[in-house]
Short mmCIF file of C-alpha atoms and ligand atoms in Angstrom, two decimals:
data_model
loop_
_atom_site.label_atom_id
_atom_site.label_comp_id
_atom_site.label_asym_id
_atom_site.label_seq_id
_atom_site.Cartn_x
_atom_site.Cartn_y
_atom_site.Cartn_z
CA MET A 1 -33.68 2.18 23.18
CA ARG A 2 -30.96 3.24 24.95
CA SER A 3 -31.33 6.58 27.03
CA THR A 4 -27.39 7.38 26.76
CA ASN A 5 -25.85 10.54 24.93
CA ARG A 6 -23.72 9.20 22.49
CA SER A 7 -22.33 12.52 21.43
CA ILE A 8 -19.40 14.31 23.37
CA SER A 9 -17.39 17.38 23.32
CA GLY A 10 -14.22 17.32 24.61
CA PHE A 11 -13.30 13.54 24.21
CA SER A 12 -10.04 14.12 23.05
CA LYS A 13 -8.92 15.68 26.32
CA LEU A 14 -10.26 12.55 28.33
CA SER A 15 -7.47 10.08 29.43
CA LYS A 16 -7.13 6.84 27.66
CA ARG A 17 -9.05 5.20 30.20
CA GLY A 18 -11.47 8.07 30.50
CA LYS A 19 -12.10 7.69 27.03
CA ILE A 20 -12.54 3.87 27.29
CA LYS A 21 -15.17 4.69 30.17
CA TRP A 22 -17.04 6.83 28.42
CA ILE A 23 -17.21 4.06 25.02
CA VAL A 24 -18.16 1.27 27.15
CA GLU A 25 -20.76 3.40 29.00
CA ASN A 26 -22.57 4.75 25.88
CA PHE A 27 -22.00 1.76 23.41
CA PHE A 28 -21.82 -1.46 25.15
CA LYS A 29 -23.41 -3.76 27.25
CA ASP A 30 -21.02 -6.17 28.68
CA ARG A 31 -19.00 -3.40 30.07
CA GLU A 32 -16.52 -5.07 31.98
CA SER A 33 -15.58 -7.68 29.78
CA VAL A 34 -15.06 -4.85 26.87
CA ILE A 35 -12.90 -2.92 29.13
CA ARG A 36 -10.78 -5.86 30.08
CA GLU A 37 -10.41 -6.54 25.90
CA LEU A 38 -9.58 -3.21 25.10
CA MET A 39 -6.89 -3.18 27.39
CA SER A 40 -5.66 -6.52 27.08
CA TYR A 41 -4.42 -5.12 23.65
CA TRP A 42 -2.28 -2.48 25.23
CA HIS A 43 1.29 -2.88 24.79
CA SER A 44 3.06 -4.27 28.20
CA ASN A 45 5.87 -1.89 27.78
CA GLU A 46 4.61 1.57 28.78
CA ASP A 47 7.08 3.57 26.79
CA GLN A 48 6.36 1.54 23.21
CA GLN A 49 2.58 2.15 24.09
CA LYS A 50 3.50 5.90 24.27
CA ILE A 51 5.14 5.57 20.66
CA LEU A 52 2.34 3.76 19.35
CA ASP A 53 -0.15 6.30 20.88
CA GLY A 54 2.04 9.23 19.38
CA PHE A 55 1.05 8.28 15.75
CA SER A 56 -2.76 8.72 15.69
CA GLU A 57 -5.16 10.66 17.91
CA ASN A 58 -7.93 9.52 20.32
CA THR A 59 -6.33 6.11 20.58
CA ILE A 60 -8.00 3.87 22.95
CA THR A 61 -5.96 0.19 22.25
CA ASN A 62 -3.97 -1.34 19.74
CA PHE A 63 -5.40 -3.39 16.83
CA PRO A 64 -3.46 -6.62 16.06
CA MET A 65 -2.60 -7.56 12.85
CA PRO A 66 -0.75 -11.09 11.58
CA TYR A 67 2.97 -10.09 10.83
CA GLY A 68 4.00 -13.25 8.68
CA VAL A 69 7.23 -13.63 6.58
CA ALA A 70 7.35 -14.88 2.87
CA PRO A 71 11.07 -16.48 2.43
CA ASN A 72 13.05 -17.23 -0.23
CA PHE A 73 12.75 -14.26 -2.23
CA VAL A 74 15.40 -14.15 -4.95
CA ILE A 75 16.06 -10.48 -6.17
CA ASN A 76 18.84 -9.70 -8.55
CA GLY A 77 20.72 -12.75 -7.05
CA GLU A 78 20.20 -12.01 -3.35
CA THR A 79 18.01 -13.94 -1.14
CA PHE A 80 15.27 -11.84 1.04
CA CYS A 81 12.84 -12.78 3.77
CA VAL A 82 10.07 -10.66 3.25
CA PRO A 83 7.95 -9.35 6.24
CA MET A 84 3.99 -8.80 5.36
CA VAL A 85 1.63 -7.40 7.48
CA ILE A 86 -1.99 -8.72 6.53
CA GLU A 87 -5.38 -10.12 7.75
CA GLU A 88 -6.37 -12.32 4.67
CA SER A 89 -5.64 -16.02 4.57
CA SER A 90 -3.31 -17.39 1.74
CA VAL A 91 -1.50 -14.13 0.79
CA VAL A 92 1.62 -15.12 2.70
CA ALA A 93 1.19 -18.59 1.53
CA ALA A 94 0.82 -17.77 -2.13
CA ALA A 95 3.82 -15.20 -1.83
CA SER A 96 6.21 -17.87 -0.38
CA ASN A 97 5.03 -20.68 -3.21
CA ALA A 98 5.68 -18.11 -5.95
CA ALA A 99 9.04 -17.09 -4.45
CA LYS A 100 10.09 -20.46 -4.18
CA PHE A 101 8.76 -21.74 -7.35
CA TRP A 102 10.84 -18.83 -9.11
CA MET A 103 13.99 -19.06 -6.86
CA SER A 104 14.81 -22.19 -8.91
CA ARG A 105 14.22 -20.50 -12.37
CA GLY A 106 16.24 -17.38 -12.01
CA GLY A 107 14.60 -15.41 -9.58
CA PHE A 108 13.10 -11.83 -9.85
CA LYS A 109 14.77 -9.20 -11.88
CA THR A 110 14.11 -5.80 -10.82
CA LYS A 111 15.16 -2.25 -12.13
CA VAL A 112 14.30 1.11 -10.44
CA LEU A 113 13.36 3.17 -13.47
CA GLY A 114 12.78 6.40 -11.84
CA THR A 115 12.61 8.18 -8.25
CA GLN A 116 11.12 11.49 -9.21
CA LYS A 117 7.97 12.89 -6.85
CA ILE A 118 5.89 15.21 -8.01
CA GLY A 119 4.14 18.38 -5.50
CA GLN A 120 1.79 21.12 -6.33
CA LEU A 121 1.33 24.83 -5.97
CA HIS A 122 -2.27 25.94 -7.08
CA PHE A 123 -2.86 29.46 -7.40
CA ASN A 124 -5.39 31.63 -8.72
CA TRP A 125 -3.83 34.59 -11.29
CA LYS A 126 -5.81 37.48 -11.75
CA GLY A 127 -3.63 39.61 -14.49
CA ASP A 128 -2.23 39.36 -17.72
CA HIS A 129 -0.88 35.93 -18.50
CA SER A 130 2.12 36.81 -20.43
CA ARG A 131 3.54 38.78 -17.69
CA LEU A 132 3.65 36.01 -15.46
CA GLN A 133 4.76 33.82 -17.78
CA THR A 134 7.73 36.49 -18.93
CA ALA A 135 8.41 36.66 -15.27
CA PHE A 136 8.82 33.09 -14.39
CA PRO A 137 12.46 32.21 -14.73
CA LYS A 138 13.08 35.03 -12.25
CA ILE A 139 10.37 33.83 -10.00
CA LYS A 140 12.12 30.22 -9.93
CA ARG A 141 15.03 31.66 -9.50
CA HIS A 142 13.63 33.55 -6.45
CA LEU A 143 11.98 30.50 -5.05
CA LEU A 144 14.80 28.10 -5.31
CA SER A 145 17.22 30.67 -3.39
CA ALA A 146 14.43 31.51 -0.94
CA THR A 147 13.95 27.64 0.15
CA GLN A 148 17.81 26.88 0.31
CA ASP A 149 17.59 26.45 3.88
CA LEU A 150 15.08 23.63 3.82
CA THR A 151 16.54 22.28 0.89
CA ASP A 152 20.42 22.32 1.85
CA ASN A 153 20.44 18.87 3.84
CA MET A 154 18.65 17.16 1.07
CA GLN A 155 20.80 18.53 -1.52
CA GLN A 156 23.70 16.94 0.68
CA ARG A 157 22.14 13.62 0.30
CA GLY A 158 21.68 13.99 -3.39
CA GLY A 159 18.47 15.14 -3.44
CA GLY A 160 16.37 18.45 -3.73
CA ILE A 161 14.25 20.15 -6.01
CA THR A 162 14.91 18.83 -9.67
CA GLU A 163 12.38 21.25 -11.57
CA ILE A 164 9.42 23.82 -11.63
CA GLU A 165 7.21 24.12 -14.27
CA LEU A 166 4.52 26.98 -14.67
CA LEU A 167 1.42 25.25 -16.11
CA ASP A 168 -1.60 27.21 -17.10
CA LEU A 169 -4.79 25.82 -16.47
CA THR A 170 -7.25 28.54 -17.40
CA SER A 171 -8.80 26.69 -20.11
CA GLU A 172 -10.30 24.36 -17.53
CA LEU A 173 -11.12 26.48 -14.42
CA ALA A 174 -10.63 30.07 -14.89
CA HIS A 175 -7.49 32.02 -13.29
CA LEU A 176 -6.16 28.95 -12.36
CA PHE A 177 -2.06 28.21 -12.51
CA GLN A 178 -0.29 25.70 -10.98
CA LEU A 179 3.69 25.05 -10.43
CA LYS A 180 4.43 22.02 -11.15
CA CYS A 181 7.52 20.98 -9.01
CA THR A 182 9.72 17.76 -9.17
CA PHE A 183 11.72 16.56 -6.29
CA GLU A 184 14.08 13.94 -5.31
CA THR A 185 13.94 12.67 -1.76
CA CYS A 186 16.79 10.03 -1.83
CA ASP A 187 15.69 7.38 0.83
CA SER A 188 12.84 9.47 2.70
CA MET A 189 9.10 9.42 1.22
CA GLY A 190 9.71 12.85 1.38
CA ALA A 191 5.92 14.25 2.38
CA ASN A 192 7.31 16.56 5.05
CA PHE A 193 9.60 17.95 3.16
CA ILE A 194 7.71 18.38 -0.32
CA ASN A 195 5.06 20.13 1.51
CA THR A 196 7.32 22.32 3.65
CA VAL A 197 9.01 23.40 0.53
CA LEU A 198 5.51 23.89 -1.49
CA GLU A 199 4.34 26.10 1.42
CA LYS A 200 7.22 28.38 1.50
CA PHE A 201 6.82 28.47 -2.62
CA GLY A 202 3.18 29.75 -1.57
CA GLU A 203 4.43 32.55 0.41
CA GLU A 204 7.42 33.63 -1.52
CA LEU A 205 5.49 33.75 -4.84
CA THR A 206 2.90 35.85 -3.26
CA SER A 207 5.45 38.42 -1.53
CA PHE A 208 7.52 38.27 -4.82
CA VAL A 209 4.70 39.52 -6.90
CA GLN A 210 3.67 41.92 -4.42
CA SER A 211 7.26 43.62 -4.02
CA SER A 212 8.36 43.18 -7.93
CA THR A 213 6.99 46.49 -9.15
CA GLU A 214 9.35 46.34 -12.36
CA LEU A 215 7.64 43.10 -13.41
CA PHE A 216 4.17 43.55 -12.76
CA GLU A 217 1.30 46.02 -12.64
CA ASP A 218 -0.82 46.83 -9.51
CA SER A 219 -4.02 44.88 -10.99
CA ASP A 220 -1.79 41.26 -11.33
CA SER A 221 -2.49 39.70 -8.14
CA VAL A 222 -1.53 36.29 -7.04
CA GLU A 223 -3.88 34.23 -4.50
CA ILE A 224 -2.76 30.86 -3.36
CA VAL A 225 -5.26 28.02 -3.58
CA MET A 226 -3.30 25.19 -2.19
CA ALA A 227 0.03 23.54 -1.60
CA ILE A 228 0.57 19.76 -1.59
CA LEU A 229 2.63 16.91 -2.75
CA SER A 230 1.10 14.66 -5.53
CA ASN A 231 0.55 10.93 -4.64
CA TYR A 232 0.64 10.47 -8.33
CA THR A 233 4.39 9.56 -8.93
CA PRO A 234 4.56 7.90 -12.43
CA ASP A 235 8.19 8.82 -12.66
CA CYS A 236 8.65 7.08 -9.10
CA LEU A 237 8.84 3.79 -10.99
CA VAL A 238 10.29 0.24 -10.75
CA ARG A 239 9.89 -3.02 -12.55
CA ALA A 240 10.05 -6.70 -11.44
CA GLU A 241 10.30 -9.38 -13.69
CA VAL A 242 10.38 -13.32 -13.97
CA SER A 243 11.26 -15.13 -16.90
CA CYS A 244 12.20 -18.73 -18.07
CA PRO A 245 11.79 -20.98 -21.03
CA VAL A 246 8.37 -22.06 -21.41
CA ALA A 247 9.62 -25.89 -20.78
CA ALA A 248 10.89 -24.98 -17.62
CA LEU A 249 7.39 -24.13 -16.51
CA GLU A 250 6.63 -27.97 -16.61
CA GLY A 251 5.40 -29.40 -13.28
CA VAL A 252 3.73 -25.69 -12.27
CA THR A 253 0.77 -27.83 -11.37
CA LYS A 254 -0.55 -31.21 -12.09
CA ASN A 255 -1.97 -32.39 -15.13
CA VAL A 256 -1.32 -29.17 -17.16
CA SER A 257 1.39 -29.09 -19.62
CA ALA A 258 4.00 -26.24 -19.57
CA GLU A 259 3.06 -24.70 -22.73
CA ASP A 260 -0.90 -25.17 -21.67
CA PHE A 261 -0.09 -23.28 -18.70
CA ALA A 262 1.68 -20.43 -20.38
CA ASN A 263 -0.91 -19.98 -22.59
CA ARG A 264 -3.94 -20.04 -19.76
CA PHE A 265 -1.69 -17.76 -17.71
CA LYS A 266 -0.95 -15.24 -20.50
CA ARG A 267 -4.47 -15.25 -21.68
CA ALA A 268 -5.50 -14.41 -18.26
CA VAL A 269 -3.11 -11.36 -18.04
CA ASP A 270 -4.64 -10.35 -21.47
CA ILE A 271 -8.03 -10.21 -20.18
CA ALA A 272 -6.98 -7.98 -17.31
CA ARG A 273 -5.38 -5.80 -19.93
CA ILE A 274 -8.72 -4.76 -21.66
CA ASP A 275 -11.36 -5.74 -19.13
CA PRO A 276 -11.53 -3.06 -16.06
CA PHE A 277 -13.62 -5.12 -14.18
CA ARG A 278 -11.19 -8.32 -14.15
CA ALA A 279 -8.42 -5.44 -13.96
CA THR A 280 -9.40 -4.49 -10.58
CA THR A 281 -9.75 -7.69 -9.04
CA HIS A 282 -6.24 -8.52 -10.87
CA ASN A 283 -4.59 -5.29 -9.17
CA LYS A 284 -6.45 -5.82 -6.05
CA GLY A 285 -4.15 -9.33 -5.82
CA ILE A 286 -0.86 -7.45 -6.70
CA PHE A 287 -1.66 -4.73 -3.85
CA ASN A 288 -2.21 -7.76 -1.47
CA GLY A 289 1.27 -8.41 -1.72
CA ILE A 290 2.44 -4.71 -2.06
CA ASP A 291 0.33 -3.37 0.82
CA ALA A 292 1.30 -6.03 3.31
CA VAL A 293 5.14 -5.11 2.80
CA VAL A 294 4.24 -1.66 2.57
CA LEU A 295 2.57 -1.96 5.91
CA ALA A 296 4.96 -3.79 7.48
CA THR A 297 7.67 -1.22 6.55
CA GLY A 298 5.68 1.52 7.99
CA ASN A 299 4.99 3.15 4.85
CA ASP A 300 1.69 4.61 3.38
CA PHE A 301 -0.48 2.22 1.42
CA ARG A 302 -2.81 4.59 0.90
CA ALA A 303 -0.68 6.60 -1.09
CA ILE A 304 0.69 3.44 -2.67
CA GLU A 305 -2.83 2.16 -3.83
CA SER A 306 -4.27 5.50 -4.88
CA CYS A 307 -1.05 6.18 -7.04
CA GLY A 308 -1.14 2.63 -8.61
CA HIS A 309 -4.71 3.00 -9.56
CA THR A 310 -4.06 6.10 -11.41
CA PHE A 311 -1.05 4.74 -12.94
CA ALA A 312 -3.15 1.78 -13.99
CA SER A 313 -5.69 4.16 -15.68
CA ARG A 314 -2.96 6.34 -17.35
CA ASP A 315 -3.93 5.61 -21.21
CA GLY A 316 -7.69 6.63 -20.45
CA GLN A 317 -8.57 2.99 -19.13
CA TYR A 318 -8.10 0.94 -16.00
CA ARG A 319 -5.97 -2.03 -16.94
CA SER A 320 -3.61 -4.68 -15.03
CA LEU A 321 -0.18 -3.48 -14.07
CA SER A 322 1.24 -6.59 -14.84
CA PHE A 323 1.97 -7.80 -18.43
CA CYS A 324 2.74 -11.54 -19.90
CA THR A 325 4.50 -12.33 -23.43
CA ILE A 326 5.40 -15.88 -24.97
CA GLU A 327 8.12 -15.00 -27.38
CA ASN A 328 10.49 -17.61 -28.61
CA ASP A 329 9.36 -19.97 -26.26
CA GLU A 330 10.27 -17.42 -23.40
CA PHE A 331 7.73 -16.82 -20.64
CA ARG A 332 8.14 -13.45 -19.60
CA PHE A 333 5.73 -11.72 -16.82
CA TRP A 334 6.29 -8.54 -15.42
CA LEU A 335 4.94 -5.48 -13.45
CA ASP A 336 5.49 -1.64 -13.55
CA ILE A 337 4.58 -0.11 -10.47
CA PRO A 338 5.20 3.54 -9.20
CA LEU A 339 6.13 3.24 -5.37
CA ALA A 340 6.68 6.45 -3.49
CA ILE A 341 8.16 4.65 -0.42
CA GLY A 342 10.83 5.46 2.35
CA THR A 343 13.38 3.64 4.68
CA VAL A 344 14.26 6.91 6.62
CA GLY A 345 11.90 9.02 8.51
CA GLY A 346 8.37 8.96 9.44
CA LEU A 347 6.92 5.65 10.85
CA THR A 348 9.80 3.76 9.13
CA THR A 349 11.95 4.62 12.23
CA LEU A 350 9.49 5.09 14.57
CA HIS A 351 7.32 2.08 14.60
CA PRO A 352 9.40 -0.58 16.46
CA MET A 353 8.43 -3.49 14.28
CA ALA A 354 8.64 -1.23 11.00
CA LYS A 355 12.44 -0.82 11.96
CA ARG A 356 12.62 -4.59 12.87
CA SER A 357 10.89 -5.34 9.30
CA LEU A 358 13.90 -3.10 7.68
CA GLU A 359 16.49 -5.07 9.70
CA LEU A 360 15.12 -8.24 8.20
CA LEU A 361 15.52 -6.68 4.81
CA GLY A 362 19.11 -5.64 5.50
CA ASN A 363 18.13 -1.89 6.07
CA PRO A 364 17.44 -1.27 2.52
CA SER A 365 17.68 2.12 0.58
CA ALA A 366 14.47 3.34 -0.69
CA GLU A 367 15.25 1.97 -4.14
CA GLN A 368 16.06 -1.72 -3.02
CA LEU A 369 12.70 -1.52 -0.78
CA MET A 370 10.97 -0.31 -4.05
CA GLN A 371 12.30 -3.73 -5.70
CA ILE A 372 11.55 -6.03 -3.10
CA ILE A 373 7.91 -4.50 -2.56
CA ALA A 374 7.40 -4.81 -6.46
CA SER A 375 8.61 -8.48 -6.52
CA THR A 376 6.17 -9.21 -3.72
CA GLY A 377 3.41 -7.76 -5.78
CA LEU A 378 4.50 -9.70 -8.78
CA ALA A 379 4.68 -12.99 -7.08
CA GLN A 380 1.46 -12.32 -5.33
CA ASN A 381 0.13 -11.92 -8.79
CA PHE A 382 2.03 -14.80 -10.39
CA GLY A 383 0.18 -17.26 -7.56
CA ALA A 384 -3.08 -15.95 -8.03
CA ILE A 385 -3.16 -16.28 -11.85
CA ARG A 386 -1.68 -19.64 -11.46
CA SER A 387 -4.17 -20.82 -9.18
CA LEU A 388 -7.06 -19.29 -11.30
CA VAL A 389 -6.07 -21.04 -14.39
CA THR A 390 -5.49 -24.20 -12.99
CA THR A 391 -7.43 -25.72 -9.85
CA GLY A 392 -9.35 -22.28 -9.16
CA ILE A 393 -8.92 -20.18 -6.32
CA GLN A 394 -11.46 -21.61 -3.51
CA LYS A 395 -9.55 -24.71 -2.95
CA GLY A 396 -6.32 -23.44 -1.64
CA HIS A 397 -7.78 -20.47 -0.10
CA MET A 398 -10.75 -22.37 1.89
CA LYS A 399 -7.95 -24.90 3.12
CA MET A 400 -6.36 -21.47 4.73
CA HIS A 401 -9.82 -20.51 5.77
CA LEU A 402 -10.91 -23.73 7.43
CA LEU A 403 -8.57 -22.99 10.46
CA ASN A 404 -10.50 -19.37 10.70
CA ILE A 405 -13.91 -21.31 10.51
CA LEU A 406 -12.63 -23.66 13.58
CA GLN A 407 -11.46 -21.25 15.51
CA GLN A 408 -14.55 -19.30 15.47
CA LEU A 409 -16.26 -22.24 16.28
CA GLU A 410 -13.96 -22.89 19.49
CA ALA A 411 -12.56 -26.00 17.96
CA THR A 412 -10.01 -28.06 19.99
CA GLU A 413 -6.72 -29.33 19.05
CA LYS A 414 -8.05 -32.51 18.68
CA GLU A 415 -11.07 -31.13 16.59
CA ILE A 416 -8.99 -29.47 14.40
CA LYS A 417 -6.69 -32.55 13.51
CA ARG A 418 -9.82 -34.28 12.57
CA ALA A 419 -11.15 -31.47 10.49
CA MET A 420 -7.91 -31.15 8.40
CA VAL A 421 -8.33 -34.61 7.40
CA HIS A 422 -11.94 -34.50 6.92
CA PHE A 423 -11.93 -31.82 4.76
CA SER A 424 -8.63 -32.67 2.54
CA THR A 425 -11.22 -33.90 0.34
CA GLU A 426 -14.66 -32.38 1.51
CA ILE A 427 -16.08 -28.90 0.59
CA ILE A 428 -15.39 -26.41 3.12
CA SER A 429 -17.89 -23.89 4.24
CA PHE A 430 -18.97 -22.49 7.53
CA SER A 431 -21.99 -24.48 7.75
CA THR A 432 -20.30 -27.92 6.48
CA VAL A 433 -17.69 -27.42 9.47
CA ARG A 434 -20.00 -26.44 11.58
CA GLU A 435 -22.04 -29.62 11.25
CA PHE A 436 -18.67 -31.75 11.10
CA LEU A 437 -18.01 -30.22 14.56
CA GLU A 438 -21.54 -30.90 15.42
CA GLN A 439 -21.47 -34.55 14.53
CA ILE A 440 -18.09 -35.22 15.96
CA ARG A 441 -19.13 -33.65 19.27
CA GLY A 442 -22.29 -35.56 19.21
CA ASP A 443 -20.48 -38.80 18.55
CA LYS A 444 -18.24 -38.15 21.66
CA GLU A 445 -21.27 -37.73 23.77
CA MET A 446 -23.00 -40.69 22.64
CA SER A 447 -19.72 -42.72 23.36
CA VAL A 448 -19.44 -41.14 27.08
C1 MEV B 1 -8.13 -12.42 -3.34
O1 MEV B 1 -7.74 -11.31 -2.75
C2 MEV B 1 -7.14 -11.82 -5.00
C3 MEV B 1 -7.61 -12.35 -6.16
O2 MEV B 1 -8.94 -12.25 -6.24
C4 MEV B 1 -6.77 -11.86 -7.29
C5 MEV B 1 -6.95 -12.06 -8.63
O3 MEV B 1 -8.02 -12.46 -8.56
O4 MEV B 1 -5.92 -11.86 -9.47
C6 MEV B 1 -7.34 -13.84 -5.95
#
């Protein structure tokens, strides 16, 4: 039993070293080496570290993740090298393979289908519904003019508030109304802009009702519940697509004809259209690609994920986000996905590596980045399904994972080389690799 006190007040006020000291004293045994390890991940440049610390709270160190690239992404005729931040082996390799495969088959064709973002002001209305509805055009005009100073800049960039609707939700929750607001936020993700405007709408709606005695009765009252953007943005949508004659799929994998491959592939996608259990894994594969680019470019992967999953359930059942058809000997595979991302503001410009990622992509607009991200998601999905319907996923996956296991078992360069040869034909698991290492290490001892 440890006799230490594991709770603390005023933790956030401690210096970074003070925080680490408290943590290691209360939660670790090997204190000196834990301190050394935590501090070893501090950025060597103090100014850069300050920037990272500023993103969050109670920061004690950094958590490194692999930053890889998938080259050869041909999207609408332009070639990209896509940055990906992901901890899972095989993902970057699968994206790169799929990109290369489609490079010689016309590449990815993409199209932005919409860029509208949504914000909601929920409020309770105690009073006559029709008085609120009749006054709504005036309320709307007032809200737009009262937020003019907040929207000026965005309007100059071609964006702003594009619609305000009044929704009566009282049949579902007593007294509940909503202002459903639509925004165009150009190259920014727009969360701060939308939330600032919505909170101002809340204040202005309250004061407008109180002061417009000619429109409302004393018994009418408005009570703001909350003002926040919606992360569900079905009209901030992009399509990425690949297609080719079925015959051009020849050679996609050994011992499987082009036609057989196309049919097996389509079958797998169709299964994910009808079965939520499979659809969840299928879409997880898509998000392997999407999240990795979203992270690398400093965007909000939680927002992208939650939106994608809601979109996948838009007809009432959770389904695959991608589709496949084979018509007139043409194989077509595509993905529709809402992606509310930005290329200016937020982490995109503050995080030094996010900035580099955008530079690597040629400093794209938000619309261009939507297309790159969707193509990476589709490539990932193609790679996963291709393996699943042919060799199975484990062969490639475990080959990549072999290195992780070898590193965990502290294999030397020489041992890694021997293991790579040995396991090219053997089953890879933690125990088979450990046994192999024990055996070759034993052989070495014997021969000394
Ligand atoms: C693993 O991270 C992703 C896959 O499971 C996706 C899929 O099954 O389609 C391979």
